[in-house]
Amino acid sequence: MDCPTTHPSASVRRAFRPWRHRRRLVLGALAALLLASGPLRAEIDFTQLSLDELGEIRISTLERRSEPLFDTPAAVSVLRAPDILRAGDASVADALRLIPGLNVAQLNPDKWEIGVRGFNGVTSTKLLVMVDGMNLYSPYYGGVDWALADVPVEDVDQVEVVRGPGATLWGVNAVNGIVSVTTKSARDTLGALVSVREGSTAGLVSYARYGAALGRHAWVRVYARAIDSNTATPRSNTPGPTPFRQVRTGVRVDADETDRLHFTWQADYLLEDNQPQLNDPRSASAREYDNWYDHGDVLGRMTWKGGAAGTLTVQTYVDHGGDHVAGIPSLGGGTLALSQSGTDYDLDVSDDLRHGRHDLVWGGGARSTQFDIAARYGIQVRQPTGTENRYNFFAQDEYTLLPDTLKFTYGTKFEHHESIGWQVLPSVRLAWTPGSRQTWWAAVSRAVRAPSRSERDIFMPLAQLPGSPTSPPVDVNLVGTTATREEVLTAYEAGWRFRPQPRLTFDCTAYVNDYTQLRNLAPVVSFQAAPPAVIDNLTIDNSLRAVGYGVEGQANWRVSDTWRLNAGVTEERLQPRGTPVTALVAADFALPDLMWNAGTWVALPHDVEFSTEVYRVGGMTHTTVPGYFRADAQLTWRPIAELELNVGVQNAFEPTHLEYGTASLYPIAPVDRNFFARVQWRF
Amino acid sequence: MHPGLLSTLRRQAGLRAAALAACLACAVLTARPGHAAPADTDLEYRIKAAYLYNFTKFIDWPPRAFPDSKAPFTIGILGTDPAATHAIDETLRGKTTHTGRPIVVRVFRTAGSAAASGAQLLFVLHDAGVSAAAVGRTIGTRPVLIVGERAGFAEHGGTINFVVSGDAVQFEINPRRAAIAGLHVSGVVASVARLVHDPGDWP
């Protein structure tokens, strides 16, 4: 398995500079030389770079496209397209296991919860996910549906991951981390590609794309992918994984009007039909229900470089999603049906100006969300339909105190939500690069998470405890309130990157997170006269504090052109201060007590490649999920240039294991061992 | 604290903030955004030369490509661009292939003379003044990797073509042309390349 690049990529600096185009990079020791004048450059031995690395160097600016920024003052990792393909995963979410600090838990073949620095017991609420600049964090339930982020792996250009807050540029909800998935330019996907992957327990994935030039300066790609999990071997024990069928299709056009003006248009549509198995409390057995959802987007982006305005990026998109589930049995009797749909209109502008020692990024954005939560049969929503607007502006300056040695980055975002008013999201960061082999950095930042619509609006019967001759029955309800406030994080981080030689890198980060106003439940008890009953309304409030701390480490070693090694380790703790009212609230603080992974990729003779990765995920604190080992391996053979064959196994060590706790929005099934075979044909 | 001192401090802090704001405003107003720098020819050809070096590692030439086991690996250049030839020569000077053959870079006037003198790789520069089809016909089925850097080169007689995409140097490969020359292209190369095919108008 290939090593994920340890270091921040240029565009991850977009974690700190949205949509900023590829920043200066530096191949560690080569950086200063690259930037130096001609004669010095002659000393760089480009023949030491691999084919992938050569393709990353930008020739007009002496900057690298997406290779690590050695001196970025944040915990950033990048998975590039070859890393993902070598990992042998069918989904972006699974490939993220390669990045230390990310707790990837698969709930079902089409559902994941991914936590970073804790908070992965109920729904991962503090990780922001973007796909091609589109925000997938749900304002309804305050989490991310990874099925939406799961773009075809064949189209992924890179996945950038920031651990720690990025609210100064990304805004509210970028609390514990950001994952940004970017797909390839249509210019890089010319020709046809067809792939079919069959997994013993994961089902059939079929994918096709075609790319063509539209004249000399524009390119188009159309693609479609179908997943049918019903072909998987059925499990003997229940509840099993949710069977589903999913289709995703889209089109993307990229155009370069001149060297300085670039346009992207894209549209995507996803439709899934699945049959979750949920326990029916009346018969105490699992039964199947029907759920379907869809999601579509249309996006336009313009990047203009070199004008009087610096590098200006304007992006706008509309996305629409609907989710419908029927017939869920309710503890309070009857059935629940929850149907919701929403449309987002989003506009973002950012600009990057460099002058002298300053590198200023500034901009703003606005977003309007129209929602329609047609809740019935038990779940009530105080405000089922409406519009929510938010807007923001930000500025961040990177000031070079000492050229190539010391940089100070400071800035803030101001963001307004109707629910929480104006929020100030500042950060300060310092990077010290004493020589070309190492960087030390430190940062202090503030981030907030806005309460979701359900935390503010929901009324849901949880349980009805029967009465006795001496006591009335008790109705327990979950109640949201508009008084719910934002959750606040103040984060202190420090890191060290070390490159003792060009092919060997280490990246370590330590952090202390101080949370206030975390969500809790407060019981509000009242008595109902007729019929006599005790009403226990568990009302959402913000009475918890918490402290989290941990260390994350990663090492990559490109031993030779045909052999790579990688390893990662994370150890962290997260403790609530205050008393979580229920086990459910306590489970919010779940994280694995220790995670590590180690793997290798090797190119063998006869066009065969082998990769393997072993993951250890410790038991989840605050829940009952035990620790597990996961081992993946893949063999790839390219008999001719057009054809690629893969066979592999996922979860080789265990026939089945559980990766998530007992509570989630989605049904949770154990993850099974999966043998897979894949064929890819390009023409 | 003395109230006067406090107000002085406050005033100073206010001044500092004002000064900072003014500095920022100046930075914004006076920024002279750089014009996109012209492509750096020297760097571009050093990268292309490094690609050529990687091709010698990941493409297999048949034994008939070399007169004997000690023969050098000859990279022929067609074209006259002095910056390009200088950068390529400097990048590859003193290198050997993974099989231990010394790499020799030579500039040729014609594809025919390159083939006749036994070059294993021919890099046709942008100013070579000869079409891909003409080079392809001249080389025929000889075991020569034909590399170019013009749109359509690999479709019309060449094997590999460099493409500058989004400011980065990438390459296309025509696997059938490689097979005609008896070259085996490893999966490592194929997996990072774009594939192109003859539209049928060559040779």
Tab-separated table of C-alpha atoms in Angstrom, chain B residues 8-154:
chain	number	residue	atom	x	y	z
B	8	THR	CA	-2.248	55.658	27.833
B	9	LEU	CA	-1.858	51.930	27.365
B	10	ARG	CA	-5.295	51.740	25.848
B	11	ARG	CA	-4.484	54.583	23.517
B	12	GLN	CA	-1.281	52.851	22.492
B	13	ALA	CA	-3.082	49.605	21.908
B	14	GLY	CA	-5.617	51.474	19.825
B	15	LEU	CA	-2.842	53.138	17.878
B	16	ARG	CA	-1.178	49.828	17.298
B	17	ALA	CA	-4.395	48.330	16.033
B	18	ALA	CA	-4.921	51.327	13.770
B	19	ALA	CA	-1.386	51.039	12.460
B	20	LEU	CA	-1.867	47.359	11.802
B	21	ALA	CA	-5.106	48.029	9.974
B	22	ALA	CA	-3.401	50.727	7.922
B	23	CYS	CA	-0.560	48.358	7.071
B	24	LEU	CA	-3.019	45.729	5.982
B	25	ALA	CA	-4.930	48.208	3.874
B	26	CYS	CA	-1.671	49.313	2.263
B	27	ALA	CA	-0.738	45.745	1.575
B	28	VAL	CA	-4.062	45.221	-0.126
B	29	LEU	CA	-4.073	48.450	-2.071
B	30	THR	CA	-0.520	48.354	-3.278
B	31	ALA	CA	-0.288	44.680	-4.069
B	32	ARG	CA	1.129	44.259	-7.552
B	33	PRO	CA	-0.050	40.831	-8.322
B	34	GLY	CA	2.592	39.043	-10.252
B	35	HIS	CA	1.914	38.376	-13.853
B	36	ALA	CA	1.953	34.674	-14.453
B	37	ALA	CA	5.606	33.918	-14.974
B	38	PRO	CA	6.526	32.583	-18.402
B	39	ALA	CA	7.106	28.864	-18.418
B	40	ASP	CA	10.627	28.107	-17.347
B	41	THR	CA	12.219	26.307	-20.273
B	42	ASP	CA	15.213	25.103	-18.331
B	43	LEU	CA	13.085	23.550	-15.585
B	44	GLU	CA	10.659	22.086	-18.098
B	45	TYR	CA	13.419	20.218	-19.936
B	46	ARG	CA	15.115	19.071	-16.752
B	47	ILE	CA	11.782	17.485	-15.813
B	48	LYS	CA	11.351	15.996	-19.269
B	49	ALA	CA	14.894	14.604	-19.060
B	50	ALA	CA	14.052	13.046	-15.690
B	51	TYR	CA	11.011	11.455	-17.329
B	52	LEU	CA	13.247	10.023	-20.067
B	53	TYR	CA	15.461	8.587	-17.344
B	54	ASN	CA	12.407	6.993	-15.681
B	55	PHE	CA	11.323	5.552	-19.051
B	56	THR	CA	14.652	3.719	-19.303
B	57	LYS	CA	13.815	2.087	-15.967
B	58	PHE	CA	10.242	1.102	-16.624
B	59	ILE	CA	10.289	0.244	-20.327
B	60	ASP	CA	12.037	-2.901	-21.537
B	61	TRP	CA	13.949	-2.856	-24.807
B	62	PRO	CA	14.408	-6.135	-26.676
B	63	PRO	CA	17.992	-7.513	-26.840
B	64	ARG	CA	18.169	-6.627	-30.554
B	65	ALA	CA	18.099	-2.936	-29.545
B	66	PHE	CA	21.724	-3.158	-28.372
B	67	PRO	CA	24.746	-4.394	-30.308
B	68	ASP	CA	26.210	-5.992	-27.160
B	69	SER	CA	25.792	-6.095	-23.403
B	70	LYS	CA	28.221	-3.229	-22.815
B	71	ALA	CA	26.788	-0.839	-25.388
B	72	PRO	CA	25.626	2.493	-24.022
B	73	PHE	CA	21.995	3.600	-23.970
B	74	THR	CA	21.772	6.358	-26.557
B	75	ILE	CA	19.184	9.119	-26.271
B	76	GLY	CA	18.940	10.930	-29.561
B	77	ILE	CA	17.571	14.457	-29.785
B	78	LEU	CA	16.019	15.852	-32.958
B	79	GLY	CA	15.807	19.626	-32.924
B	80	THR	CA	17.994	22.580	-32.172
B	81	ASP	CA	16.532	24.385	-29.128
B	82	PRO	CA	19.776	25.102	-27.251
B	83	ALA	CA	18.103	25.622	-23.852
B	84	ALA	CA	16.370	22.266	-24.178
B	85	THR	CA	19.387	20.301	-25.290
B	86	HIS	CA	21.551	21.906	-22.625
B	87	ALA	CA	19.070	21.081	-19.831
B	88	ILE	CA	18.646	17.488	-21.012
B	89	ASP	CA	22.362	16.958	-21.397
B	90	GLU	CA	23.115	18.383	-17.980
B	91	THR	CA	20.393	16.352	-16.238
B	92	LEU	CA	21.458	13.043	-17.744
B	93	ARG	CA	25.229	13.518	-17.828
B	94	GLY	CA	27.035	10.652	-16.108
B	95	LYS	CA	23.861	8.635	-15.497
B	96	THR	CA	23.581	4.943	-16.106
B	97	THR	CA	20.496	2.824	-16.680
B	98	HIS	CA	19.349	0.329	-14.047
B	99	THR	CA	20.992	-2.376	-16.150
B	100	GLY	CA	24.326	-0.565	-15.912
B	101	ARG	CA	24.539	0.939	-19.390
B	102	PRO	CA	25.955	4.455	-19.498
B	103	ILE	CA	23.456	6.992	-20.880
B	104	VAL	CA	24.708	9.010	-23.826
B	105	VAL	CA	22.839	12.041	-25.159
B	106	ARG	CA	23.432	12.941	-28.827
B	107	VAL	CA	21.843	15.492	-31.115
B	108	PHE	CA	20.926	14.216	-34.573
B	109	ARG	CA	19.891	16.051	-37.720
B	110	THR	CA	17.445	13.404	-38.974
B	111	ALA	CA	15.492	10.467	-37.622
B	112	GLY	CA	17.289	8.291	-40.169
B	113	SER	CA	20.720	9.141	-38.842
B	114	ALA	CA	19.549	8.539	-35.267
B	115	ALA	CA	18.179	5.119	-36.196
B	116	ALA	CA	21.277	4.262	-38.182
B	117	SER	CA	23.543	5.061	-35.261
B	118	GLY	CA	21.517	2.840	-32.967
B	119	ALA	CA	19.710	5.257	-30.637
B	120	GLN	CA	17.284	3.471	-28.336
B	121	LEU	CA	15.236	6.585	-27.537
B	122	LEU	CA	14.519	9.495	-29.835
B	123	PHE	CA	13.216	12.762	-28.397
B	124	VAL	CA	11.700	14.935	-31.112
B	125	LEU	CA	11.785	18.549	-29.908
B	126	HIS	CA	9.147	21.118	-30.768
B	127	ASP	CA	11.486	22.717	-33.344
B	128	ALA	CA	12.545	19.523	-35.089
B	129	GLY	CA	10.657	20.512	-38.246
B	130	VAL	CA	9.519	16.992	-38.959
B	131	SER	CA	6.128	15.381	-38.462
B	132	ALA	CA	5.381	12.520	-36.105
B	133	ALA	CA	4.253	10.439	-39.051
B	134	ALA	CA	7.531	11.010	-40.900
B	135	VAL	CA	9.569	10.016	-37.835
B	136	GLY	CA	7.320	7.025	-37.256
B	137	ARG	CA	7.724	5.842	-40.864
B	138	THR	CA	11.504	6.295	-40.752
B	139	ILE	CA	11.850	4.321	-37.538
B	140	GLY	CA	9.316	1.684	-38.577
B	141	THR	CA	9.519	-1.413	-36.404
B	142	ARG	CA	12.991	-0.680	-35.038
B	143	PRO	CA	13.172	-0.882	-31.216
B	144	VAL	CA	13.211	2.875	-30.636
B	145	LEU	CA	11.058	4.756	-28.140
B	146	ILE	CA	9.836	7.840	-30.022
B	147	VAL	CA	9.068	10.722	-27.651
B	148	GLY	CA	7.592	14.048	-28.736
B	149	GLU	CA	6.100	17.202	-27.326
B	150	ARG	CA	3.463	18.380	-29.775
B	151	ALA	CA	-0.307	17.833	-29.742
B	152	GLY	CA	-1.175	14.613	-31.521
B	153	PHE	CA	2.394	13.289	-31.607
B	154	ALA	CA	1.604	9.940	-29.988
